[in-house]
XYZ file of C-alpha atoms in Angstrom:
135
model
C 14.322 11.826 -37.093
C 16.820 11.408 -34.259
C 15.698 13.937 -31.434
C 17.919 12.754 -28.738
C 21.731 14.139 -28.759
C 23.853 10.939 -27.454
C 26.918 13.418 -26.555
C 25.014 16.374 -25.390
C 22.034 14.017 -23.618
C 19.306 16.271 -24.537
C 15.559 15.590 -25.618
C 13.589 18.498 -27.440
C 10.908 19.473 -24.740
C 7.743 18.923 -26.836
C 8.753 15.539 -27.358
C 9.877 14.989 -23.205
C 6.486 16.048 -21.964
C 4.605 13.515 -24.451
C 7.307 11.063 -23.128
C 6.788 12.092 -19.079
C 3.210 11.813 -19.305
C 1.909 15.447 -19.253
C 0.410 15.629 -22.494
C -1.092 12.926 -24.407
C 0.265 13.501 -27.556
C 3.380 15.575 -29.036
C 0.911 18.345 -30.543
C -0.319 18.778 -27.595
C 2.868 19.325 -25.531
C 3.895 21.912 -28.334
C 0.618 23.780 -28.466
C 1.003 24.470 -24.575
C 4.835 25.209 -24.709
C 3.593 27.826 -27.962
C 1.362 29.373 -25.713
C 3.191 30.104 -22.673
C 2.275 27.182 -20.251
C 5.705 25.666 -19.923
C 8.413 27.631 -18.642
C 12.023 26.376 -18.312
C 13.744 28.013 -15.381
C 11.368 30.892 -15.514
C 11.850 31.433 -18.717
C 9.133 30.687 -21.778
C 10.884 27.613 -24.003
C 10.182 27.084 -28.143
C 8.728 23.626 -28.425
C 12.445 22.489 -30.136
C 13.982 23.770 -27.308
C 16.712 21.267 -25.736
C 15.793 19.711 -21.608
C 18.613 18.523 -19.864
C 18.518 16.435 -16.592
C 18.681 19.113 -13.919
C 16.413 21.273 -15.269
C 13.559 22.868 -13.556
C 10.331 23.227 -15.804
C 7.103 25.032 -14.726
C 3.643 23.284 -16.023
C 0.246 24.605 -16.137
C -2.568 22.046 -17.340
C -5.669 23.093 -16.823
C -6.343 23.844 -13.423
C -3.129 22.024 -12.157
C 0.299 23.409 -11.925
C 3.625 21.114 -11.462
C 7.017 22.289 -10.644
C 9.304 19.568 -11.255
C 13.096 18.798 -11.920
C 14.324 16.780 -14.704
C 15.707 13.347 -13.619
C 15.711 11.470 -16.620
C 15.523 11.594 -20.346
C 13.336 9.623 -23.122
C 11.931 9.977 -25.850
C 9.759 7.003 -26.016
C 6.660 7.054 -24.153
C 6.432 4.056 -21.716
C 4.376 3.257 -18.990
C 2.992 5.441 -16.056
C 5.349 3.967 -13.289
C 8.435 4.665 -16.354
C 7.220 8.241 -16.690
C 7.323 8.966 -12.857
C 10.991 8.417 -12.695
C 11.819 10.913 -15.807
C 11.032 14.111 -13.101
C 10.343 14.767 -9.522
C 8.046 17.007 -8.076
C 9.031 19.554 -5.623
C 7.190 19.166 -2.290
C 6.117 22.649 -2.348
C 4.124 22.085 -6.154
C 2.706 18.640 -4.660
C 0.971 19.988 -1.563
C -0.095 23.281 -3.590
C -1.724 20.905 -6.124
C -3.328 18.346 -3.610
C -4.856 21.260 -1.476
C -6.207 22.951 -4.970
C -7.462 19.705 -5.812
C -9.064 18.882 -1.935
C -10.734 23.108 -2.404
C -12.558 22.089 -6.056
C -13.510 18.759 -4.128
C -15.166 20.789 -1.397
C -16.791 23.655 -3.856
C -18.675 20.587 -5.327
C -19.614 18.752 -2.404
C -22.787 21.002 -1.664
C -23.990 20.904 -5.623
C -27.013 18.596 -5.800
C -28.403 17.980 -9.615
C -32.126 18.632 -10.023
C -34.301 15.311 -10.138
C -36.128 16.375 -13.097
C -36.347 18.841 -15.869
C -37.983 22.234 -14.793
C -41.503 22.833 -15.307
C -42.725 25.662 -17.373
C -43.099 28.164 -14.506
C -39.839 27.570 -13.047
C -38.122 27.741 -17.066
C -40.189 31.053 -17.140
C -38.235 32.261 -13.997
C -34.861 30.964 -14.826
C -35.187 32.873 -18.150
C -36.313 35.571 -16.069
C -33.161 36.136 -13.919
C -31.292 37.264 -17.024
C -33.895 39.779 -17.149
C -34.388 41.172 -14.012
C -37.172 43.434 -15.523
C -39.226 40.867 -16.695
C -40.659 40.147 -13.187
């Protein structure tokens, strides 16, 4: 199955993002495209749909969301370093992400795990604060 267009240099975009890294594996890159977390100059793509170099693609995983530009296409999945240089973040996407990312970091910094299981009066309460009228 030849996916890549030598006169047209195009790459369907199910098979770029398993290439670049985003997803690890082709079904998964389709899934997200099929339910509207890839969009392609603002627009929702099909998972056949062709990516040029220049394009601008918008990607939510997870919690995270890139904006990044096309640089390069492949449809062979290489190494990390390989997969950098097939997009580039805009600045704007990269600071949004680290300061989401440093905000998540925070919200868990005060979370301390109990040392041990809870006893049978404190299971009775936490059952209890479902039911406020059981007190």
């Amino acid at each position: 199955m030849n996916t890549k267009d030598p006169t047209t240099g195009q790459v369907r975009l199910d098979i770029w993002l398993w290439a670049a890294r985003f997803f690890k594996t082709r079904s998964l890159g389709k899934q997200a495209v099929e339910t509207g977390k890839i969009e392609i100059g603002g627009q929702r793509a099909k998972p056949s749909r062709a990516v040029r170099i220049g394009d601008v693609l918008n990607i939510v995983r997870g919690e995270e969301r890139f904006e990044i530009q096309v640089q390069a296409l492949s449809e062979q999945r290489g190494p990390a370093a390989q997969a950098q240089k097939l997009y580039l973040e805009t600045e704007a996407s990269r600071v949004a992400r680290e300061a989401a990312i440093a905000q998540r970091r925070a919200e868990r910094s005060g979370y301390k795990a109990p040392l041990s299981k809870p006893d049978k009066r404190a299971r009775r309460l936490i059952r209890a604060l479902g039911d406020i009228d059981a007190l």
